[in-house]
Short mmCIF file of C-alpha atoms in Angstrom, two decimals:
data_model
loop_
_atom_site.label_atom_id
_atom_site.label_comp_id
_atom_site.label_asym_id
_atom_site.label_seq_id
_atom_site.Cartn_x
_atom_site.Cartn_y
_atom_site.Cartn_z
CA GLY A 1 -2.35 11.56 23.28
CA ILE A 2 -1.60 9.70 20.03
CA ILE A 3 -0.72 12.68 17.82
CA GLY A 4 0.86 10.68 15.00
CA ASN A 5 2.54 7.41 14.11
CA ASP A 6 5.73 9.04 15.39
CA TRP A 7 6.39 12.38 17.02
CA TYR A 8 9.22 14.41 18.47
CA ASP A 9 9.46 13.84 22.21
CA LYS A 10 10.36 17.11 23.92
CA GLU A 11 11.79 15.48 27.05
CA SER A 12 14.17 13.04 25.40
CA GLY A 13 14.86 15.14 22.31
CA LYS A 14 14.21 12.07 20.15
CA ASN A 15 11.44 10.85 17.88
CA VAL A 16 9.18 8.28 19.55
CA TYR A 17 6.82 5.70 18.06
CA CYS A 18 3.15 5.63 19.11
CA ALA A 19 3.23 1.98 20.20
CA GLY A 20 6.91 1.74 21.08
CA ASP A 21 7.81 0.61 24.60
CA PRO A 22 11.49 -0.12 25.38
CA GLY A 23 10.39 -1.76 28.64
CA GLN A 24 8.86 -4.72 26.78
CA THR A 25 10.40 -7.62 24.87
CA THR A 26 9.29 -9.78 21.96
CA VAL A 27 7.17 -12.88 22.52
CA GLY A 28 6.94 -15.35 19.65
CA SER A 29 10.16 -14.74 17.71
CA ALA A 30 13.82 -13.83 18.12
CA SER A 31 13.35 -10.35 16.61
CA ALA A 32 14.61 -8.08 19.36
CA GLU A 33 12.90 -4.80 18.40
CA ASP A 34 9.61 -5.89 16.84
CA GLY A 35 8.05 -6.83 20.17
CA LYS A 36 9.05 -3.75 22.16
CA MET A 37 5.48 -2.52 21.97
CA SER A 38 2.53 -1.65 24.21
CA PRO A 39 -0.28 0.92 24.50
CA HIS A 40 1.53 2.84 27.26
CA ARG A 41 1.62 6.11 25.27
CA LEU A 42 -2.19 6.05 24.99
CA LEU A 43 -3.52 8.40 27.67
CA ALA A 44 -7.23 7.47 27.76
CA THR A 45 -9.48 4.45 27.94
CA THR A 46 -10.78 2.86 24.75
CA ILE A 47 -14.18 1.33 24.08
CA THR A 48 -12.51 -2.05 24.70
CA ASP A 49 -11.19 -0.89 28.09
CA GLU A 50 -14.67 0.26 29.07
CA LEU A 51 -16.10 -3.14 28.10
CA LYS A 52 -13.47 -4.80 30.27
CA LEU A 53 -14.28 -2.50 33.21
CA PHE A 54 -18.04 -2.95 32.82
CA THR A 55 -17.86 -6.76 32.77
CA GLN A 56 -15.36 -7.00 35.64
CA LYS A 57 -12.84 -8.21 33.04
CA LYS A 58 -15.04 -11.14 31.98
CA ALA A 59 -15.19 -9.84 28.40
CA LYS A 60 -12.38 -11.06 26.19
CA VAL A 61 -10.58 -8.44 24.07
CA VAL A 62 -8.13 -9.38 21.32
CA GLY A 63 -6.45 -7.16 18.71
CA ILE A 64 -4.96 -8.53 15.48
CA SER A 65 -3.25 -6.71 12.62
CA ILE A 66 -0.29 -6.90 10.30
CA LYS A 67 0.85 -3.62 11.91
CA ASP A 68 1.70 -3.55 15.61
CA ARG A 69 -0.12 -0.25 16.24
CA GLY A 70 -3.14 -1.55 14.33
CA SER A 71 -3.63 -4.31 16.89
CA ILE A 72 -2.33 -2.63 20.06
CA LEU A 73 -4.15 0.71 20.14
CA PRO A 74 -7.69 -0.48 19.24
CA ALA A 75 -7.43 -3.29 21.82
CA GLY A 76 -6.60 -0.78 24.57
CA HIS A 77 -4.78 -1.06 27.88
CA MET A 78 -6.65 -4.02 29.32
CA ALA A 79 -6.63 -6.35 26.30
CA ASP A 80 -6.12 -10.06 26.81
CA ALA A 81 -3.80 -10.01 23.80
CA ALA A 82 -2.67 -8.12 20.74
CA TYR A 83 -0.88 -9.90 17.89
CA TRP A 84 0.98 -8.49 14.90
CA TYR A 85 3.11 -9.71 12.01
CA ASP A 86 6.87 -10.01 12.39
CA GLU A 87 8.03 -9.12 8.87
CA LYS A 88 11.51 -10.52 9.52
CA VAL A 89 10.44 -14.12 10.14
CA GLY A 90 6.86 -14.38 8.86
CA ARG A 91 5.10 -15.08 12.16
CA PHE A 92 2.54 -13.45 14.42
CA ILE A 93 4.09 -12.17 17.62
CA THR A 94 3.17 -10.18 20.72
CA SER A 95 5.01 -8.56 23.64
CA THR A 96 5.62 -9.16 27.33
CA TYR A 97 3.04 -6.45 28.05
CA TYR A 98 0.43 -9.16 27.39
CA MET A 99 2.08 -12.51 28.14
CA THR A 100 5.37 -14.36 28.49
CA ALA A 101 4.67 -17.02 25.84
CA LEU A 102 2.33 -17.38 22.90
CA PRO A 103 -0.75 -19.51 23.62
CA VAL A 104 -0.75 -23.00 22.11
CA TRP A 105 -3.32 -22.06 19.45
CA ALA A 106 -1.12 -19.15 18.22
CA GLU A 107 1.99 -21.34 18.15
CA ASN A 108 0.09 -23.95 16.18
CA PHE A 109 -1.14 -21.29 13.78
CA ASN A 110 2.43 -20.06 13.21
CA LYS A 111 3.53 -23.62 12.51
CA LEU A 112 1.24 -23.66 9.46
CA ASN A 113 3.81 -21.36 7.77
CA LEU A 114 1.08 -19.67 5.71
CA PRO A 115 3.34 -16.80 4.54
CA ASP A 116 5.52 -19.35 2.70
CA LYS A 117 2.42 -20.70 1.00
CA TYR A 118 1.14 -17.26 -0.01
CA LEU A 119 4.56 -16.18 -1.27
CA SER A 120 4.99 -19.28 -3.42
CA GLN A 121 2.39 -18.14 -5.94
CA THR A 122 1.92 -15.48 -8.61
CA TRP A 123 -0.25 -12.46 -7.85
CA ASN A 124 -2.43 -11.75 -10.85
CA THR A 125 -5.69 -9.82 -11.01
CA LEU A 126 -8.74 -11.57 -9.60
CA TYR A 127 -10.74 -10.74 -12.75
CA PRO A 128 -9.62 -9.99 -16.33
CA ILE A 129 -7.54 -6.82 -16.13
CA GLU A 130 -9.72 -4.95 -18.66
CA GLN A 131 -12.57 -5.07 -16.12
CA TYR A 132 -10.65 -2.85 -13.70
CA VAL A 133 -12.36 0.38 -14.73
CA GLU A 134 -12.01 2.08 -11.32
CA SER A 135 -8.24 2.29 -11.83
CA GLY A 136 -5.86 3.95 -14.24
CA PRO A 137 -3.41 2.19 -16.59
CA ASP A 138 -1.43 -0.75 -15.24
CA GLN A 139 1.83 1.17 -15.52
CA THR A 140 2.23 4.85 -14.64
CA PRO A 141 5.14 6.99 -13.40
CA TYR A 142 3.21 7.67 -10.18
CA GLU A 143 3.46 4.13 -8.82
CA GLY A 144 6.31 2.83 -6.73
CA LYS A 145 7.95 -0.48 -7.57
CA LEU A 146 7.39 -3.39 -5.21
CA GLY A 147 9.95 -5.89 -4.00
CA GLY A 148 12.72 -5.05 -6.46
CA LYS A 149 10.44 -5.45 -9.48
CA ASP A 150 11.54 -3.36 -12.53
CA LYS A 151 8.02 -2.03 -13.21
CA PRO A 152 4.74 -1.83 -11.30
CA THR A 153 2.69 -4.14 -13.51
CA PHE A 154 0.89 -7.46 -13.28
CA PRO A 155 1.68 -10.28 -12.86
CA TYR A 156 3.79 -10.26 -9.68
CA ASP A 157 6.20 -13.17 -9.28
CA LEU A 158 6.02 -13.44 -5.49
CA PRO A 159 8.70 -16.15 -5.09
CA ALA A 160 11.22 -13.88 -6.87
CA MET A 161 10.13 -10.87 -4.80
CA PHE A 162 10.29 -12.94 -1.62
CA LYS A 163 13.87 -13.85 -2.47
CA LYS A 164 14.80 -10.15 -2.73
CA SER A 165 12.66 -8.64 0.04
CA GLY A 166 11.90 -11.42 2.51
CA TYR A 167 8.64 -11.81 4.41
CA ASP A 168 8.06 -8.05 4.36
CA ILE A 169 6.70 -8.26 0.79
CA LEU A 170 3.62 -10.18 1.97
CA SER A 171 2.31 -7.00 3.66
CA TYR A 172 1.97 -5.33 0.24
CA THR A 173 -0.17 -8.09 -1.25
CA PRO A 174 -3.83 -9.07 -0.84
CA PHE A 175 -2.67 -12.35 0.65
CA SER A 176 -1.70 -10.60 3.88
CA ASN A 177 -5.43 -9.87 4.27
CA ASP A 178 -6.13 -13.58 3.77
CA TYR A 179 -3.43 -14.37 6.33
CA LEU A 180 -4.90 -11.92 8.83
CA THR A 181 -8.37 -13.37 8.33
CA GLU A 182 -7.08 -16.88 9.02
CA MET A 183 -5.38 -15.58 12.17
CA ALA A 184 -8.62 -13.92 13.28
CA LYS A 185 -10.53 -17.16 12.75
CA ALA A 186 -7.88 -19.06 14.74
CA ALA A 187 -8.13 -16.48 17.55
CA ILE A 188 -11.92 -16.82 17.66
CA ASP A 189 -11.52 -20.56 18.20
CA GLY A 190 -8.43 -20.40 20.39
CA GLU A 191 -9.74 -17.69 22.72
CA LYS A 192 -13.35 -19.00 22.56
CA ILE A 193 -14.57 -15.56 21.50
CA GLY A 194 -18.36 -15.31 21.51
CA SER A 195 -18.84 -18.62 23.30
CA ASP A 196 -20.43 -17.45 26.57
CA GLU A 197 -22.90 -14.85 27.87
CA TRP A 198 -20.28 -12.06 28.10
CA THR A 199 -19.75 -9.75 25.14
CA ASP A 200 -16.26 -10.11 23.65
CA PHE A 201 -14.48 -7.64 21.39
CA LEU A 202 -12.32 -8.63 18.40
CA CYS A 203 -10.34 -5.81 16.77
CA VAL A 204 -9.08 -6.63 13.27
CA SER A 205 -7.12 -4.02 11.33
CA TYR A 206 -6.40 -4.86 7.70
CA SER A 207 -3.08 -3.20 6.81
CA ALA A 208 -2.42 -4.18 3.18
CA THR A 209 -4.63 -1.47 1.67
CA ASP A 210 -2.58 1.16 3.50
CA LYS A 211 0.87 -0.32 2.89
CA LEU A 212 0.24 -0.95 -0.78
CA GLY A 213 -1.66 2.32 -1.16
CA HIS A 214 1.32 4.32 0.12
CA ALA A 215 3.52 2.61 -2.45
CA VAL A 216 1.35 2.76 -5.58
CA GLY A 217 -1.24 5.48 -4.94
CA PRO A 218 -5.05 5.44 -5.15
CA ASN A 219 -5.41 4.93 -8.92
CA ALA A 220 -3.40 1.71 -9.26
CA ILE A 221 -4.98 -1.51 -10.47
CA GLU A 222 -3.09 -3.24 -7.66
CA LEU A 223 -5.13 -1.32 -5.10
CA GLU A 224 -8.45 -2.03 -6.79
CA ASP A 225 -7.56 -5.72 -6.84
CA ILE A 226 -6.68 -5.70 -3.16
CA TYR A 227 -10.09 -4.24 -2.28
CA LEU A 228 -11.94 -6.76 -4.42
CA ARG A 229 -10.10 -9.54 -2.63
CA LEU A 230 -10.58 -7.90 0.79
CA ASP A 231 -14.34 -8.22 0.19
CA ARG A 232 -13.85 -11.99 0.08
CA SER A 233 -11.73 -11.97 3.24
CA LEU A 234 -14.43 -10.06 5.10
CA ALA A 235 -17.06 -12.54 3.88
CA GLU A 236 -14.91 -15.35 5.32
CA LEU A 237 -14.64 -13.58 8.67
CA PHE A 238 -18.37 -12.86 8.90
CA LYS A 239 -19.16 -16.45 7.99
CA LYS A 240 -17.01 -17.54 10.93
CA LEU A 241 -18.81 -15.13 13.26
CA ASP A 242 -22.16 -16.47 12.05
CA GLN A 243 -21.03 -19.98 12.98
CA VAL A 244 -19.71 -19.02 16.41
CA ALA A 245 -22.16 -16.41 17.66
CA GLY A 246 -25.14 -17.07 15.42
CA LYS A 247 -26.46 -14.82 12.66
CA GLY A 248 -27.63 -11.46 13.96
CA ASN A 249 -26.10 -12.06 17.38
CA TYR A 250 -23.05 -9.84 17.02
CA ILE A 251 -22.26 -6.26 16.01
CA VAL A 252 -19.75 -5.30 13.34
CA PHE A 253 -18.50 -1.82 12.63
CA LEU A 254 -16.26 -1.26 9.65
CA SER A 255 -14.35 1.93 8.95
CA ALA A 256 -10.89 3.32 8.17
CA ASP A 257 -8.49 5.45 10.19
CA HIS A 258 -7.97 7.81 7.24
CA ALA A 259 -8.56 8.29 3.56
CA VAL A 260 -5.82 9.34 1.12
CA ALA A 261 -4.55 12.08 -1.18
CA ASP A 262 -4.04 11.91 -4.91
CA ASN A 263 -0.41 11.79 -5.95
CA PRO A 264 0.70 15.47 -6.23
CA GLN A 265 2.77 14.86 -9.37
CA TYR A 266 -0.26 13.29 -11.04
CA LEU A 267 -2.30 16.39 -10.14
CA ILE A 268 0.43 18.74 -11.38
CA ASP A 269 0.68 16.85 -14.66
CA ASN A 270 -3.08 17.27 -15.04
CA LYS A 271 -3.00 21.03 -14.33
CA VAL A 272 -4.33 20.77 -10.78
CA PRO A 273 -2.52 22.83 -8.07
CA ALA A 274 -0.46 20.52 -5.85
CA GLY A 275 3.09 19.99 -4.63
CA PHE A 276 5.59 18.35 -2.28
CA MET A 277 6.81 19.82 0.99
CA ARG A 278 10.25 18.64 2.16
CA ASN A 279 10.48 18.94 5.94
CA ALA A 280 14.27 18.66 6.02
CA ASN A 281 14.64 21.48 3.48
CA LEU A 282 12.13 23.67 5.33
CA GLN A 283 13.90 23.12 8.65
CA ALA A 284 17.28 24.08 7.16
CA LYS A 285 15.85 27.20 5.52
CA LEU A 286 14.06 28.26 8.69
CA ASN A 287 17.18 27.92 10.82
CA ASP A 288 19.13 29.99 8.29
CA PHE A 289 16.41 32.65 8.31
CA LEU A 290 16.40 32.85 12.13
CA LYS A 291 20.19 32.95 12.60
CA PRO A 292 20.53 36.77 12.34
CA TYR A 293 17.88 37.17 15.04
CA PHE A 294 19.34 34.49 17.33
CA PRO A 295 23.09 34.37 16.55
CA GLY A 296 24.86 31.09 17.26
CA LYS A 297 21.64 29.26 18.03
CA GLU A 298 19.73 26.56 16.22
CA VAL A 299 16.15 27.61 16.92
CA ILE A 300 14.26 24.83 15.11
CA ARG A 301 14.73 21.40 16.66
CA SER A 302 12.38 19.40 14.45
CA ILE A 303 9.64 19.62 11.83
CA MET A 304 7.35 16.63 11.50
CA ASN A 305 3.63 15.91 11.17
CA GLU A 306 3.23 19.48 9.85
CA GLN A 307 4.40 20.81 13.22
CA VAL A 308 7.39 22.98 14.10
CA TYR A 309 9.22 22.18 17.34
CA PHE A 310 11.47 24.91 18.77
CA ASN A 311 14.74 24.17 20.52
CA HIS A 312 13.71 25.59 23.89
CA ASP A 313 17.27 25.22 25.19
CA ALA A 314 18.23 28.00 22.78
CA PHE A 315 16.22 30.51 24.78
CA SER A 316 17.09 32.03 28.13
CA SER A 317 15.72 30.33 31.24
CA ASP A 318 14.70 33.76 32.50
CA PRO A 319 10.91 33.83 31.99
CA LYS A 320 10.99 37.49 30.99
CA THR A 321 13.74 37.48 28.37
CA GLY A 322 13.35 33.84 27.35
CA GLY A 323 9.59 34.13 27.04
CA MET A 324 9.91 37.25 24.93
CA ASP A 325 12.48 35.62 22.67
CA LEU A 326 10.15 32.65 22.19
CA LEU A 327 7.27 34.95 21.23
CA ILE A 328 9.51 36.75 18.74
CA ALA A 329 10.74 33.43 17.29
CA THR A 330 7.12 32.24 16.98
CA GLU A 331 6.00 35.37 15.13
CA LEU A 332 9.05 35.38 12.85
CA THR A 333 8.57 31.69 12.04
CA ILE A 334 4.85 32.04 11.28
CA ASN A 335 5.51 35.01 9.03
CA TYR A 336 8.18 33.02 7.19
CA LEU A 337 5.95 29.97 6.83
CA LEU A 338 3.11 32.02 5.37
CA GLN A 339 5.44 33.19 2.59
CA GLU A 340 6.45 29.61 1.80
CA LYS A 341 4.85 27.99 -1.21
CA GLY A 342 2.47 25.20 -0.27
CA ILE A 343 1.64 26.44 3.25
CA ALA A 344 -1.92 27.72 3.64
CA ASN A 345 -1.86 28.69 7.32
CA ALA A 346 0.07 28.30 10.56
CA PHE A 347 -1.16 28.43 14.14
CA PRO A 348 0.92 29.04 17.28
CA LYS A 349 0.32 26.63 20.14
CA SER A 350 -1.41 29.36 22.16
CA ALA A 351 -4.15 29.63 19.51
CA LEU A 352 -4.73 25.87 19.63
CA ARG A 353 -4.48 25.52 23.41
CA LEU A 354 -7.04 28.25 24.00
CA GLY A 355 -9.23 27.49 20.97
CA ALA A 356 -12.76 26.13 21.25
CA PHE A 357 -12.78 22.36 20.96
CA ASP A 358 -15.92 22.45 18.81
CA GLU A 359 -14.57 25.07 16.40
CA GLY A 360 -15.14 24.23 12.76
CA GLY A 361 -12.87 24.25 9.74
CA HIS A 362 -9.20 23.38 9.52
CA LYS A 363 -8.33 25.26 12.70
CA GLY A 364 -10.90 23.20 14.61
CA MET A 365 -9.33 20.00 13.33
CA ALA A 366 -5.90 21.27 14.38
CA ILE A 367 -7.28 22.07 17.84
CA ARG A 368 -8.71 18.56 18.23
CA GLY A 369 -5.41 17.03 17.14
CA TYR A 370 -3.37 19.15 19.54
CA ASN A 371 -1.83 17.88 22.78
CA PRO A 372 -0.08 20.60 24.85
CA LYS A 373 2.63 18.27 26.11
CA ARG A 374 3.33 16.40 22.88
CA SER A 375 2.50 18.66 19.97
CA GLY A 376 4.76 21.23 18.38
CA ASP A 377 5.00 24.98 18.95
CA ILE A 378 3.46 25.76 15.57
CA THR A 379 1.00 23.71 13.53
CA MET A 380 0.93 24.17 9.75
CA ILE A 381 -1.93 23.63 7.34
CA LEU A 382 -0.65 22.86 3.85
CA GLU A 383 -2.46 23.90 0.69
CA PRO A 384 -4.82 21.32 -0.84
CA GLY A 385 -2.96 18.69 -2.85
CA TRP A 386 0.31 19.23 -0.97
CA PHE A 387 2.02 16.79 1.36
CA ASP A 388 5.41 16.01 2.83
CA ALA A 389 7.04 13.14 0.96
CA TRP A 390 10.43 11.67 0.22
CA SER A 391 9.31 10.26 -3.13
CA ILE A 392 7.20 11.52 -6.02
CA THR A 393 5.55 8.09 -6.37
CA GLY A 394 2.74 6.71 -4.25
CA THR A 395 0.76 8.78 -1.78
CA THR A 396 0.23 9.61 1.88
CA HIS A 397 -2.31 11.16 4.25
CA GLY A 398 -2.55 13.32 7.34
CA SER A 399 -4.14 16.62 6.29
CA SER A 400 -7.46 18.08 7.41
CA TYR A 401 -8.89 18.12 3.88
CA SER A 402 -11.87 15.95 2.96
CA TYR A 403 -9.81 13.69 0.70
CA ASP A 404 -7.89 12.63 3.82
CA THR A 405 -10.71 12.66 6.38
CA HIS A 406 -13.80 11.36 4.56
CA VAL A 407 -14.06 7.63 5.24
CA PRO A 408 -16.95 5.15 5.14
CA ILE A 409 -18.52 3.82 8.31
CA LEU A 410 -20.79 0.78 8.31
CA PHE A 411 -22.63 -0.80 11.23
CA PHE A 412 -24.55 -4.03 11.02
CA GLY A 413 -25.74 -6.87 13.20
CA LYS A 414 -27.65 -6.99 16.46
CA GLY A 415 -29.70 -3.87 17.12
CA ILE A 416 -28.79 -2.18 13.82
CA LYS A 417 -31.70 -1.22 11.60
CA GLN A 418 -31.39 -1.02 7.83
CA GLY A 419 -30.72 2.40 6.35
CA THR A 420 -28.19 4.93 5.13
CA SER A 421 -27.23 8.44 6.18
CA ALA A 422 -25.37 11.27 4.53
CA LEU A 423 -25.11 13.33 7.72
CA PRO A 424 -21.52 14.16 8.72
CA HIS A 425 -20.03 12.32 11.69
CA THR A 426 -16.53 12.35 13.09
CA ILE A 427 -14.66 9.09 13.48
CA THR A 428 -14.77 9.75 17.24
CA ASP A 429 -18.54 9.09 17.09
CA ILE A 430 -17.90 5.36 16.68
CA ALA A 431 -16.93 4.68 20.31
CA PRO A 432 -19.96 6.38 21.95
CA THR A 433 -22.25 4.69 19.41
CA LEU A 434 -20.90 1.31 20.46
CA SER A 435 -21.20 2.34 24.10
CA VAL A 436 -24.91 2.97 23.64
CA LEU A 437 -25.37 -0.32 21.79
CA LEU A 438 -23.48 -2.19 24.55
CA LYS A 439 -25.08 -0.12 27.36
CA ILE A 440 -21.70 0.75 28.89
CA LYS A 441 -19.85 3.95 29.78
CA PHE A 442 -18.26 6.14 27.13
CA PRO A 443 -14.43 6.08 27.02
CA ASN A 444 -13.12 8.53 29.61
CA ALA A 445 -11.77 11.11 27.11
CA CYS A 446 -14.61 10.63 24.62
CA THR A 447 -15.37 13.70 22.49
CA GLY A 448 -17.82 12.19 19.97
CA GLN A 449 -21.57 11.68 20.07
CA PRO A 450 -23.63 8.57 19.29
CA VAL A 451 -24.80 8.27 15.67
CA ALA A 452 -28.44 9.11 16.35
CA GLU A 453 -29.72 7.75 13.02
CA LEU A 454 -29.01 4.22 14.26
CA PHE A 455 -31.43 4.63 17.16
CA ASN A 456 -34.27 6.79 15.80
#
């Protein structure tokens, strides 16, 4: 049911956020909106829910991330807690979905005021900058500028940036990964994770690579530096797990929710086909195109996540005439989209609803990402190298191409033999693989298969 970070809600006629929940309130700070979160839009169980069910809720499940959705969704419906960073005040918070007050250990952790410490220093490269051969030049026109800085180059004067941007700027630095790691270590101690015979589940989602990556793109030295430093943060976390659970007595899986596209302007400047799609422009042009066929009506309600949502109120409630008008509008819109530069294909919802779930190619990916109640009336596939963006700097993700969908997956720890595999697996194979390792049920809407190479 989670079809994007945000999507157009057909019932309310408004955009909704994947983890947003107006029925909840903030716990841990005075920020009114930042805590209105829960997993209530998630329609299925997670691997963490199944662990809770299997152990009669004796397993402890905790989610932690800089981003709210990064802690809430992996931890599932039955989590003991999910914590995320309040960028307004520089604290970890949660919502009333989980508790009415932060536990003592979390309050004590917040009192350390680590964001102030991290933002009182200069961010320079971990190693001499000439050693950063996986990146491009330190300054390019394809990088966004951080925290009011005039140019995207090292060093970064974090106190000056903090003064301009507040605690939000921490999320774009490697020190937010350090901060998250310290919070994870505090949670392990505070929640006594791994201290009894019941398997616990700690979900940690590092957000800085994504937030910074969006801003500066995949070729920036800043991003290479953040990954080099993330390696150290992970080492710290695993060292803590070794101490608590004992070496070889826990399982770690490490992956990413997506990969990323090259900056289209960078590709264009290097003679590679690419481009930018502007949803707002496309929506305006489509409505103008459809006006002669549907006079006085605004047919397109929204375009987002490469999906077109029709204004169903514009069509007659009579199933015969209204249904026919909708079919005509669908065909007209698809024909228009296929003439538009940057659009490779477009599928009506009927093709996705009735399509085979195991179909290959881009259409198969569109089918697996489709939800009849939440998705749009038409799903577009953009040409390679194209994406919707409001800026020509930085990058984004969300397509079905390999540059967006090919991510690493690593398993290690108890029951994991040494080896590598180049066989393709979907990210949905992670949950059933863990289910087999934990000897519990698969999540109730599971579509993946266990990674057989781990068990052969």
